[in-house]
PDB file of C-alpha atoms in Angstrom:
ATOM      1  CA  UNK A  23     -26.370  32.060 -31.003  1.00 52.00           C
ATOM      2  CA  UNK A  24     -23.145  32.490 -33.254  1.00 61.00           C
ATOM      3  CA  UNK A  25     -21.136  30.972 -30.421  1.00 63.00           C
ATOM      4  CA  UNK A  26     -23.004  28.220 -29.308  1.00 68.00           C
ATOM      5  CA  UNK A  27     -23.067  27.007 -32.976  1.00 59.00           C
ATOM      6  CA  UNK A  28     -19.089  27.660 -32.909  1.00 67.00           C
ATOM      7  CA  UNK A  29     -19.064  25.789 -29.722  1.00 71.00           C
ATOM      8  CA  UNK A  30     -20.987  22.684 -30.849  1.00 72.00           C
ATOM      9  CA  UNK A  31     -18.918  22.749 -34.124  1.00 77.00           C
ATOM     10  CA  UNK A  32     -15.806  22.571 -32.310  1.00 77.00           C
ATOM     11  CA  UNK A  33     -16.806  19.890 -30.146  1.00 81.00           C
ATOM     12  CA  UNK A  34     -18.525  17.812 -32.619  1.00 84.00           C
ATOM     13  CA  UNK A  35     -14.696  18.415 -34.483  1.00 86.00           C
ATOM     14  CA  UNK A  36     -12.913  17.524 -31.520  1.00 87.00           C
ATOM     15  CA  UNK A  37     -15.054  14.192 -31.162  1.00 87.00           C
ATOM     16  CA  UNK A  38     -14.500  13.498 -34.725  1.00 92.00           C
ATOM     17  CA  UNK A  39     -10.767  13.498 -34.432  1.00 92.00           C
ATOM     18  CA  UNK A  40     -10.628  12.040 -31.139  1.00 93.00           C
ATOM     19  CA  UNK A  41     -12.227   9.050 -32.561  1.00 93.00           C
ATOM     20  CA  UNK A  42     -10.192   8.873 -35.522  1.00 94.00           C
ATOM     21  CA  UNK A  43      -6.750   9.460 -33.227  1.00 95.00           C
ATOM     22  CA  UNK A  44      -7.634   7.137 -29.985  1.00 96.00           C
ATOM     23  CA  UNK A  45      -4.221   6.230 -29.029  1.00 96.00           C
ATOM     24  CA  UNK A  46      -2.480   9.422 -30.027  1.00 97.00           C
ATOM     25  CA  UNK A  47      -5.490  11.334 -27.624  1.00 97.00           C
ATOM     26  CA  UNK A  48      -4.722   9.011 -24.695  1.00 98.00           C
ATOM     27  CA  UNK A  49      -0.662  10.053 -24.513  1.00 98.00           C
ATOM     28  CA  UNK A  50      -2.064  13.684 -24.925  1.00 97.00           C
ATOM     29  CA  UNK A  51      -4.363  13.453 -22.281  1.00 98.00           C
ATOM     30  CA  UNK A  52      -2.705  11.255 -20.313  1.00 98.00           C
ATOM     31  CA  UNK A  53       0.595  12.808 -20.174  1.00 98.00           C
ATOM     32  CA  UNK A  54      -0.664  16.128 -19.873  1.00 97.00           C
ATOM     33  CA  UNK A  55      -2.814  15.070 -16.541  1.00 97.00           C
ATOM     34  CA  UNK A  56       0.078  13.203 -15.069  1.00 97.00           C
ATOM     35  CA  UNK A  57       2.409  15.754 -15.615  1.00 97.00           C
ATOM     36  CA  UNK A  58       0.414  18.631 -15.034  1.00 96.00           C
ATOM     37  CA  UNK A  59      -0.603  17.116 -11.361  1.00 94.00           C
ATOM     38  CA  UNK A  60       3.058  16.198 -10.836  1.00 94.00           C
ATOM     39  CA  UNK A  61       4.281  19.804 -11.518  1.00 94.00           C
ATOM     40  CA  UNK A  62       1.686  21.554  -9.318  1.00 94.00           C
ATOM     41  CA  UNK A  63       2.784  19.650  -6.277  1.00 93.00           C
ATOM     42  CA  UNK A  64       6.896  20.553  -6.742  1.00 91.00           C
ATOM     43  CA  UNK A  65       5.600  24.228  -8.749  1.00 91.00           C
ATOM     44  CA  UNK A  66       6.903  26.385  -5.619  1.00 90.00           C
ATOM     45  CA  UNK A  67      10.033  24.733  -5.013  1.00 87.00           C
ATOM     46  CA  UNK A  68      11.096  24.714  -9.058  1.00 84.00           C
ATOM     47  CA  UNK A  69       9.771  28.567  -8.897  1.00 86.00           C
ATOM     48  CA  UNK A  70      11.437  29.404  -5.857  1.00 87.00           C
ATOM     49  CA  UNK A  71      14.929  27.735  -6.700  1.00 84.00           C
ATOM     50  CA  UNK A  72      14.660  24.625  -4.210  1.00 86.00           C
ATOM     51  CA  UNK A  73      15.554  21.156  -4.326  1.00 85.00           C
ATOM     52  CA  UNK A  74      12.667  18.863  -4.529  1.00 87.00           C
ATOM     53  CA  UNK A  75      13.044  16.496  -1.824  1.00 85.00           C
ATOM     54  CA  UNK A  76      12.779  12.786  -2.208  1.00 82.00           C
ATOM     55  CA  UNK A  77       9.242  12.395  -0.424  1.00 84.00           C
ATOM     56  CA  UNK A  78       7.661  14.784  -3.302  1.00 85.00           C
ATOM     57  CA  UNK A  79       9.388  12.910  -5.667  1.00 83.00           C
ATOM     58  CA  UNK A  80       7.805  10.022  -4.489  1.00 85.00           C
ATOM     59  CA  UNK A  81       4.274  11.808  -3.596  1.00 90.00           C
ATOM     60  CA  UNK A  82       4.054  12.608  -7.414  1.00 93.00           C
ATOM     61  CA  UNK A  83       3.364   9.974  -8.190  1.00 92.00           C
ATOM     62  CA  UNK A  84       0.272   8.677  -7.112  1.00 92.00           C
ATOM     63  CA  UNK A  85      -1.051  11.816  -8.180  1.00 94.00           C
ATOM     64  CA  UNK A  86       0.143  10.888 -12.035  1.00 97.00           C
ATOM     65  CA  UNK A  87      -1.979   7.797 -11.766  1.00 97.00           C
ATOM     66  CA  UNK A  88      -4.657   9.629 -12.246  1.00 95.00           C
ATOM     67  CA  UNK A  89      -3.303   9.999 -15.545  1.00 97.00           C
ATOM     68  CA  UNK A  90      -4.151   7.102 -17.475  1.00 98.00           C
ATOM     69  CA  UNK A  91      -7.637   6.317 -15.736  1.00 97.00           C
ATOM     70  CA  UNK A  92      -8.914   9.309 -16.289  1.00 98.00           C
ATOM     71  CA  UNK A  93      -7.855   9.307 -19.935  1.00 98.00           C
ATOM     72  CA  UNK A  94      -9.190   6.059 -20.489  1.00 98.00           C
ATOM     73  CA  UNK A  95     -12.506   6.677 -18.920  1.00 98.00           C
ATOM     74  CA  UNK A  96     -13.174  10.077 -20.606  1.00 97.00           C
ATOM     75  CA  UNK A  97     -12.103   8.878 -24.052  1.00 97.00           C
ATOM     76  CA  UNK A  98     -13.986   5.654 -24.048  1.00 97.00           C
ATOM     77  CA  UNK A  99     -16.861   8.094 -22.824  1.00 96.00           C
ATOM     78  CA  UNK A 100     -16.217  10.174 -25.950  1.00 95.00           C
ATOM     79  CA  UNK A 101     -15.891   7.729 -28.437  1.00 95.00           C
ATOM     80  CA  UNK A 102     -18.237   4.766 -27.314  1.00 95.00           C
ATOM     81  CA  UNK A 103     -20.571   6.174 -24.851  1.00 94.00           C
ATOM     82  CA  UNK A 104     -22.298   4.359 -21.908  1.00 95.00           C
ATOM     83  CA  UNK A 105     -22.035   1.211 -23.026  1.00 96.00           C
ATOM     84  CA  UNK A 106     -18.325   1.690 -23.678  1.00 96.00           C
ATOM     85  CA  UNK A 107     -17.501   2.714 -20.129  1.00 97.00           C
ATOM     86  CA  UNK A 108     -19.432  -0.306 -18.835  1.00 96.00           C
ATOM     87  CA  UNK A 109     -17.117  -2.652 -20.807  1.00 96.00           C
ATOM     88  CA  UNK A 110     -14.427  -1.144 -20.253  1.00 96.00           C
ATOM     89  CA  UNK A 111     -15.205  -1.730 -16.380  1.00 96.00           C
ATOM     90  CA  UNK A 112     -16.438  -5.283 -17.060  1.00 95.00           C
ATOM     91  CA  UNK A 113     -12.996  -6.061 -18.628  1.00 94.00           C
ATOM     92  CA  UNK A 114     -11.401  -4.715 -15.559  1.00 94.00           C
ATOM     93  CA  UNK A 115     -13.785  -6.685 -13.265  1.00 91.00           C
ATOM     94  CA  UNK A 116     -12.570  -9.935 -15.637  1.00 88.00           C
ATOM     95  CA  UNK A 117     -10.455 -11.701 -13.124  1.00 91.00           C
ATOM     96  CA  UNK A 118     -10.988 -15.131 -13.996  1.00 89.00           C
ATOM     97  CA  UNK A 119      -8.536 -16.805 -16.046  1.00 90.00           C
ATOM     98  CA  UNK A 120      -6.582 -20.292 -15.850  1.00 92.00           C
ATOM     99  CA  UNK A 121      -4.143 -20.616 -13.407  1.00 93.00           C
ATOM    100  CA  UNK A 122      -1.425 -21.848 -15.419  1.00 95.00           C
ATOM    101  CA  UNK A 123      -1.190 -17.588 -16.405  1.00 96.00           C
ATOM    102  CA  UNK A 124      -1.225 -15.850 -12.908  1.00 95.00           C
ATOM    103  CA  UNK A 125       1.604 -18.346 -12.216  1.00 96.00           C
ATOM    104  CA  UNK A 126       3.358 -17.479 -15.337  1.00 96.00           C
ATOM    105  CA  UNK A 127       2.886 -13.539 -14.334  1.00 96.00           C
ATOM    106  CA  UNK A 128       3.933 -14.171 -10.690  1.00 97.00           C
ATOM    107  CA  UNK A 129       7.581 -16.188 -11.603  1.00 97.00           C
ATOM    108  CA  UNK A 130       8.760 -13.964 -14.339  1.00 97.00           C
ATOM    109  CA  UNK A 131       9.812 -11.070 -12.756  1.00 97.00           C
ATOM    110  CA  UNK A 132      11.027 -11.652  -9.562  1.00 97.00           C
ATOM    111  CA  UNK A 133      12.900 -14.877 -11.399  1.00 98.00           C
ATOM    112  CA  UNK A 134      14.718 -12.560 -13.610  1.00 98.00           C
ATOM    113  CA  UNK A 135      15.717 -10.157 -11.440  1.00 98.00           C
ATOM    114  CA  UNK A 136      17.260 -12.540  -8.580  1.00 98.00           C
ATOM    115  CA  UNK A 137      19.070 -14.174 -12.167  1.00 98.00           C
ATOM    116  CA  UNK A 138      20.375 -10.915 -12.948  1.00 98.00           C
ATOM    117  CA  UNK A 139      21.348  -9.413  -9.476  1.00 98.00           C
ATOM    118  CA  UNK A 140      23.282 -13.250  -9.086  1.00 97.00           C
ATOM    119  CA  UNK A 141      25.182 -12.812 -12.280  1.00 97.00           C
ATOM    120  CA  UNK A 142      26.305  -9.171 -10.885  1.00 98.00           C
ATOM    121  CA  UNK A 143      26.986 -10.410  -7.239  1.00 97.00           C
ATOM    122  CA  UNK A 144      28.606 -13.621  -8.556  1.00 97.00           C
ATOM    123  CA  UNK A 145      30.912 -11.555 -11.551  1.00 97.00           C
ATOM    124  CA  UNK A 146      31.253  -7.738 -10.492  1.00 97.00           C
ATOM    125  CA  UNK A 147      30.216  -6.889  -6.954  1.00 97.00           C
ATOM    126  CA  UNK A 148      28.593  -8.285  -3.665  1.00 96.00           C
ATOM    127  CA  UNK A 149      26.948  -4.912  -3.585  1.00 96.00           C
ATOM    128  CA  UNK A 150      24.623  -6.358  -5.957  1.00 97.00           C
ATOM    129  CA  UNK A 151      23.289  -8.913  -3.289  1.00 96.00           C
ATOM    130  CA  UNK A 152      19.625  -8.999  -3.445  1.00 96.00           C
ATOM    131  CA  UNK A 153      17.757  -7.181  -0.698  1.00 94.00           C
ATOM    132  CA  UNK A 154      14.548  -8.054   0.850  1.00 93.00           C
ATOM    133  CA  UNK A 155      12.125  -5.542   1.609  1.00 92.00           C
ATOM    134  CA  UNK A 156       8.997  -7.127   2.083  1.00 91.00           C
ATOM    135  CA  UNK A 157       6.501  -4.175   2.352  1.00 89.00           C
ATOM    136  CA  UNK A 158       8.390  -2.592  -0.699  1.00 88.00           C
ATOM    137  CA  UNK A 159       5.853  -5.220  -2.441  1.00 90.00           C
ATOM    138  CA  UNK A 160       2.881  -2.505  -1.473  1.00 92.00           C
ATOM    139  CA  UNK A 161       4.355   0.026  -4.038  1.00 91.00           C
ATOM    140  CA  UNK A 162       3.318  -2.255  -6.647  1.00 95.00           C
ATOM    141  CA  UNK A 163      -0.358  -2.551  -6.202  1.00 96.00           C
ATOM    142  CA  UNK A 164      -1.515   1.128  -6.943  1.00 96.00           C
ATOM    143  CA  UNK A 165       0.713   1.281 -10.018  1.00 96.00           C
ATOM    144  CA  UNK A 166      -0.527  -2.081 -11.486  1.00 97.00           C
ATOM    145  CA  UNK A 167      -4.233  -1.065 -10.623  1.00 96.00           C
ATOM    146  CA  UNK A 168      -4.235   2.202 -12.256  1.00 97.00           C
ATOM    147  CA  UNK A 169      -2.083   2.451 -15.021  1.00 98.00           C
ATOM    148  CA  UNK A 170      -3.369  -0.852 -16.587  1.00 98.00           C
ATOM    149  CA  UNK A 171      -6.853   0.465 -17.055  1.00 98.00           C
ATOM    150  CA  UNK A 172      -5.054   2.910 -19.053  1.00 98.00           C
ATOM    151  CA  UNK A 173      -2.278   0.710 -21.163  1.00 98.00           C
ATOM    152  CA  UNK A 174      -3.986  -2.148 -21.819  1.00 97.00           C
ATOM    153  CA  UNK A 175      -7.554  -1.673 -21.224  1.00 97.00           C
ATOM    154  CA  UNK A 176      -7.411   1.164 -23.589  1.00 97.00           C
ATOM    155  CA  UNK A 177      -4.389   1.983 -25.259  1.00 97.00           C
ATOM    156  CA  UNK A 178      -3.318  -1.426 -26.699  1.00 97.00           C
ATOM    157  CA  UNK A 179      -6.315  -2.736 -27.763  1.00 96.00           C
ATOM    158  CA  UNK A 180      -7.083   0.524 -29.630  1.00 96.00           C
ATOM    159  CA  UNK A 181      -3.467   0.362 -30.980  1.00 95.00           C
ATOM    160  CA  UNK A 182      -4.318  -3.208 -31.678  1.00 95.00           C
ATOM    161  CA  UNK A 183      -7.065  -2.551 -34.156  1.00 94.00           C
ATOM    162  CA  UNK A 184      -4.232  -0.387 -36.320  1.00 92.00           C
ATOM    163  CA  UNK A 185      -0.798  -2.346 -35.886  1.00 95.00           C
ATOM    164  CA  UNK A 186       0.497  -5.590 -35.423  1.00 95.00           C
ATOM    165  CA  UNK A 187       0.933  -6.937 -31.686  1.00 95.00           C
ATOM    166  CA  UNK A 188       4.189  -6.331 -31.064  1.00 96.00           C
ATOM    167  CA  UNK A 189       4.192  -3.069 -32.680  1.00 96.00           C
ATOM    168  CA  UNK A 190       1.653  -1.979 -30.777  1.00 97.00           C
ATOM    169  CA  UNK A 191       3.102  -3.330 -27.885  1.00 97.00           C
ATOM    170  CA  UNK A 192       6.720  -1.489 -28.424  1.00 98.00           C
ATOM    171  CA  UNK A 193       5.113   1.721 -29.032  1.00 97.00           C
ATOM    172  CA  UNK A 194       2.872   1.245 -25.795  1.00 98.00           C
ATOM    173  CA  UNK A 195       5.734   0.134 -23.429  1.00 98.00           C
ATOM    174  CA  UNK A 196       7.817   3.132 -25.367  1.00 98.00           C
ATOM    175  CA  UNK A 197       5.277   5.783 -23.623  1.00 98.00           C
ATOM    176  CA  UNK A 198       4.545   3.742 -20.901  1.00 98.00           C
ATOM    177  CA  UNK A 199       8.132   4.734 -20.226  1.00 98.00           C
ATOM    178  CA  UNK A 200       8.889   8.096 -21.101  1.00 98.00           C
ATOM    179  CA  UNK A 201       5.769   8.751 -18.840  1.00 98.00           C
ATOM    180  CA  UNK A 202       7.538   8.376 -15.851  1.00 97.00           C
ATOM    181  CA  UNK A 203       9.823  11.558 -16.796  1.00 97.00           C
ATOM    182  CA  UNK A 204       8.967  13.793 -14.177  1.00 95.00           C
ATOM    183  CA  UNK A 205       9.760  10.972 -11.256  1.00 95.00           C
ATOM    184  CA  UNK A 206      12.356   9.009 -12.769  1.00 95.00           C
ATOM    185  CA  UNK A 207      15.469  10.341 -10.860  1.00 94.00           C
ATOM    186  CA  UNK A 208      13.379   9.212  -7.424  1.00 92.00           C
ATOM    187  CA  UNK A 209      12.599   6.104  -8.582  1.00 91.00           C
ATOM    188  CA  UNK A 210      15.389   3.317  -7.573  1.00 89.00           C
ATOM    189  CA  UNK A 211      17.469   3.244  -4.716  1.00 89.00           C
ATOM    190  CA  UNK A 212      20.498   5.487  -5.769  1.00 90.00           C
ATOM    191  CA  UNK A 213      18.511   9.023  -6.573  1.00 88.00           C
ATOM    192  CA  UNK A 214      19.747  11.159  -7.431  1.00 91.00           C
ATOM    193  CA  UNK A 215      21.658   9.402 -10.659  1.00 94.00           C
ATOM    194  CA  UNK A 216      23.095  12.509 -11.188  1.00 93.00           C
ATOM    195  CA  UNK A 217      25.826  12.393 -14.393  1.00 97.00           C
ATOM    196  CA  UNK A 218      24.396   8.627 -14.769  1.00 97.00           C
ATOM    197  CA  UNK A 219      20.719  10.046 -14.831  1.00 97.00           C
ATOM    198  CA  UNK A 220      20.276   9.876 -18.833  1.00 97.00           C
ATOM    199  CA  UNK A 221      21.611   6.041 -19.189  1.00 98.00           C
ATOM    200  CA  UNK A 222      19.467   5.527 -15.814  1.00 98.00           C
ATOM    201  CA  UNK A 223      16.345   6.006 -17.868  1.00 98.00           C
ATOM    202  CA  UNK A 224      17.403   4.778 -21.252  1.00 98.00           C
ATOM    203  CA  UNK A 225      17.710   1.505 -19.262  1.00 98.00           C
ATOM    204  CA  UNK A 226      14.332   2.101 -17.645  1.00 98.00           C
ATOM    205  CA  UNK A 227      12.414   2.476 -20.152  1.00 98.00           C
ATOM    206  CA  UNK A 228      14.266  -0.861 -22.277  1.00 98.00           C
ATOM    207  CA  UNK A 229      12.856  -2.834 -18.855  1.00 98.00           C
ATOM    208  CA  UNK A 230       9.695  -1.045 -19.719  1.00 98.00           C
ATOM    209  CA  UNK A 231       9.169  -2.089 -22.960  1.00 98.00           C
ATOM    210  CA  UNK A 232      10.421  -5.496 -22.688  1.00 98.00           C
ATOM    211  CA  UNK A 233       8.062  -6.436 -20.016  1.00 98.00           C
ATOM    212  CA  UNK A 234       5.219  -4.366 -21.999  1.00 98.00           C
ATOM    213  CA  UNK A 235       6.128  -7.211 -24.787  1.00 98.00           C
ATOM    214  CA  UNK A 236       5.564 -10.071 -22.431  1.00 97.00           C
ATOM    215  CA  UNK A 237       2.619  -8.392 -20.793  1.00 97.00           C
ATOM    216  CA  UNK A 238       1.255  -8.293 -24.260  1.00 96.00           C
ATOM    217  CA  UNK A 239       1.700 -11.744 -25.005  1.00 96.00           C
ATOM    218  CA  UNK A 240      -0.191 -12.868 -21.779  1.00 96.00           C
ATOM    219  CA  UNK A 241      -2.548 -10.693 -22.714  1.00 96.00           C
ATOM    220  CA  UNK A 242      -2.950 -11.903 -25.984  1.00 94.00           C
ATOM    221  CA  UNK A 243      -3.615 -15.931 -24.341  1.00 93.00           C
ATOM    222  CA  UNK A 244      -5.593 -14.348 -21.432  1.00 94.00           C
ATOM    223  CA  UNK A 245      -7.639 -11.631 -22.975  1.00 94.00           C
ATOM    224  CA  UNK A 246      -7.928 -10.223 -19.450  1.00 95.00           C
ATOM    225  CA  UNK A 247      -6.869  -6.537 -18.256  1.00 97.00           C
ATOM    226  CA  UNK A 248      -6.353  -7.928 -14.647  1.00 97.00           C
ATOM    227  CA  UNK A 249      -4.320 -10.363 -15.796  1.00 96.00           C
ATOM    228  CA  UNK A 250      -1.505  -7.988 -16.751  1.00 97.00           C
ATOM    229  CA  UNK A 251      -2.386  -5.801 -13.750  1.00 98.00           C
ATOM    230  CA  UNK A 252      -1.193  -8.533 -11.451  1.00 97.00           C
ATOM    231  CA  UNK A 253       1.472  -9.174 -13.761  1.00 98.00           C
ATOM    232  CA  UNK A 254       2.871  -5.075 -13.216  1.00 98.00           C
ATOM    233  CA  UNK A 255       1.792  -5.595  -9.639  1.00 98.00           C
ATOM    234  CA  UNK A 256       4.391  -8.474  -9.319  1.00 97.00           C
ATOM    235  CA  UNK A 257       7.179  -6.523 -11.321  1.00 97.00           C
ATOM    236  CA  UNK A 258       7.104  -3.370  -9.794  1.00 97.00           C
ATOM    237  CA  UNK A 259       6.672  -5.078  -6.234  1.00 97.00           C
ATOM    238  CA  UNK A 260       9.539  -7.107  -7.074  1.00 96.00           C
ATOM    239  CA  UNK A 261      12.169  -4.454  -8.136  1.00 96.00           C
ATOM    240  CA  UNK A 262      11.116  -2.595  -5.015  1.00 95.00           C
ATOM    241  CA  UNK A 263      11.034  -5.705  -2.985  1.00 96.00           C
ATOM    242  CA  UNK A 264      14.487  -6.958  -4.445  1.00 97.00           C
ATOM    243  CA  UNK A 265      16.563  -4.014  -5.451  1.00 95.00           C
ATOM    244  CA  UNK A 266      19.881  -3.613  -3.761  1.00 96.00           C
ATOM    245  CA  UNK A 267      19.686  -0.479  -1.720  1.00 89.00           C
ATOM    246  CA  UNK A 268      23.236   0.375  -1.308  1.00 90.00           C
ATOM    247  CA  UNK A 269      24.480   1.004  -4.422  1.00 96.00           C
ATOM    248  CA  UNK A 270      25.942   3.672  -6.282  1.00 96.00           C
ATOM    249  CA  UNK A 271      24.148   5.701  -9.729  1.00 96.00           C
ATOM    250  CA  UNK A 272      26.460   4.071 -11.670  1.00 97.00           C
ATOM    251  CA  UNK A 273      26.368   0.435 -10.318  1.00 97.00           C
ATOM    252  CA  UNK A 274      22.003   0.807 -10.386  1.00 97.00           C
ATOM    253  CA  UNK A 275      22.194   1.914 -13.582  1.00 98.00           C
ATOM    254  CA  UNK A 276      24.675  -1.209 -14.376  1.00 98.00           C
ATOM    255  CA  UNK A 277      21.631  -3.500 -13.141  1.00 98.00           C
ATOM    256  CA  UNK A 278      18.934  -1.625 -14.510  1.00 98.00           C
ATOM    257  CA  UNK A 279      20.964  -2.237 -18.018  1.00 98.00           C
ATOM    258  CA  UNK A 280      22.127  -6.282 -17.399  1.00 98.00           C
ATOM    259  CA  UNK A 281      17.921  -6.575 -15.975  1.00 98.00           C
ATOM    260  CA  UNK A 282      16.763  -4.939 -19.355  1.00 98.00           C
ATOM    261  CA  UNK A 283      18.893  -7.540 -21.623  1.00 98.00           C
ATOM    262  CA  UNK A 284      17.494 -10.633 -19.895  1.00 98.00           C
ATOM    263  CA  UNK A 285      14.190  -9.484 -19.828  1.00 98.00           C
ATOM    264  CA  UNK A 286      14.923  -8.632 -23.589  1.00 98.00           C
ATOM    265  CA  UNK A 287      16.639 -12.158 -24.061  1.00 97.00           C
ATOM    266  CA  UNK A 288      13.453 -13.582 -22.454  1.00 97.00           C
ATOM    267  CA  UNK A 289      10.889 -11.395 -24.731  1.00 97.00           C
ATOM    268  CA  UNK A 290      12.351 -12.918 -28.096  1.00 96.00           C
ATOM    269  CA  UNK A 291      12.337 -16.376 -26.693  1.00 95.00           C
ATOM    270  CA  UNK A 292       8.487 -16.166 -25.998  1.00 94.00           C
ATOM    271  CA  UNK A 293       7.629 -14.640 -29.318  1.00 93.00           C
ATOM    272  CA  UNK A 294       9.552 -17.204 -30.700  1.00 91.00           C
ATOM    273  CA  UNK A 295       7.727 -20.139 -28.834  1.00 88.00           C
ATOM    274  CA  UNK A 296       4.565 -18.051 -29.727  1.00 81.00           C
ATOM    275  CA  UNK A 297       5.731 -18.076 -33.663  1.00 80.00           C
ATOM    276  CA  UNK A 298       6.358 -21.868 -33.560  1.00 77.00           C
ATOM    277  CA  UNK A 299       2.809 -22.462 -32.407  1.00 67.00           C
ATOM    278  CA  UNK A 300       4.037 -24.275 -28.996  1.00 58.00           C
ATOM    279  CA  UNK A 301       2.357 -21.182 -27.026  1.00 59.00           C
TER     280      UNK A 301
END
């Protein structure tokens, strides 16, 4: 009897702070899943001194999707019930929005990267020369699908209710990019980055929450979690897609940098449109 009542006190805690710390128990839970499932599938090689090849690298991470989907689901579970997880799925059913936006979302990033790998063929290298990898648009779809229910059909608008929108949308696209730890030296076409591994994802994660600013700003006109889906669909695609493949760590890390102060350049010019009232 004693530890049933301690059991339904500590769960009736845990709900209590879970629903007064939403966003701060989604990077808990979600990092901890994503990680955790990440580091089961590499566990015997780290234990047993190995190398982890580049195809577990790159299997980890569909199993860290899980990640922010589950989080999301449980927590809105937790906090709102029934009802909440059936919004939450209408809002990720909520496809329809003008067209003016999924245009908007589709020309952004592949514009700005063919701008910045052009400025780098044109000024430093040829290696910089765009490639074209058609299929590498595929990569894009599961990450855009999955981790959006997470980001912004749970984290930001929680966030939201707290902070400002661009606060909330730096301190999103912040995690959103120190998530990717455990895969970021297989991610790109260079890995390993070796010595260049640390600026590598410094640079990363800038991209990261630069576009996490612009994603929040369509989100903001759109109101619609697929929206910005498509929108990391078409980014990650694109970088894939586009990417120079024979490059050096330092010389991807060089474009990973240049990519990050456009896209930077091109977040302040929105917000200021959006503070003169013109969008």
């Amino acid at each position: 009897m004693g530890l049933k009542l301690n059991i339904a006190i500590f769960r009736e805690c845990l709900k209590k702070f879970i629903k007064k710390h939403p966003v701060a128990c989604y990077f808990i839970l979600t990092f901890s899943l994503s990680w955790l499932g990440a580091f089961i599938l590499v566990a015997p090689k780290l234990f047993s001194g190995q190398p982890i090849p580049k195809m577990d690298g790159i299997l980890m991470f569909p199993l860290m999707l899980t990640g922010p989907v589950a989080a999301s689901f449980i927590l809105t579970f937790v906090i709102e019930g029934k009802t909440g997880v059936k919004n939450l799925l209408l809002r990720i059913g909520k496809w329809k929005a003008p067209l003016k936006w999924y245009l908007i979302a589709f020309i952004i990033p592949p514009c700005l990267i063919l701008i910045t790998l052009f400025i780098l063929q044109t000024f430093v290298s040829p290696v910089f020369k765009p490639n074209f990898f058609p299929l590498g648009f595929l990569f894009g779809i599961p990450a855009g699908f999955f981790e959006e229910i997470g980001w912004t059909g749970f984290a930001f608008p929680k966030m939201r209710l707290k902070f400002p929108a661009l606060k909330s949308a730096l301190i999103v696209g912040f995690f959103w990019g120190l998530w990717h730890l455990p895969v970021i030296d297989f991610l790109g076409a260079a890995s390993p980055h070796k010595q260049y591994l640390l600026l590598f994802f410094l640079a990363f994660i800038a991209i990261l929450v630069a576009m996490r600013v612009i994603m929040m700003w369509i989100y903001s006109k759109t109101n619609s979690v697929p929206m910005v889906q498509f929108m990391h669909v078409v980014s990650t695609g694109c970088l894939v897609t586009f990417g120079p493949f024979n490059i050096s760590p330092a010389q991807e890390t060089l474009w990973y940098a240049v990519y990050a102060v456009i896209l930077w350049f091109t977040a302040f010019f929105i917000l200021m449109l959006a503070k003169s009232g013109k969008h």
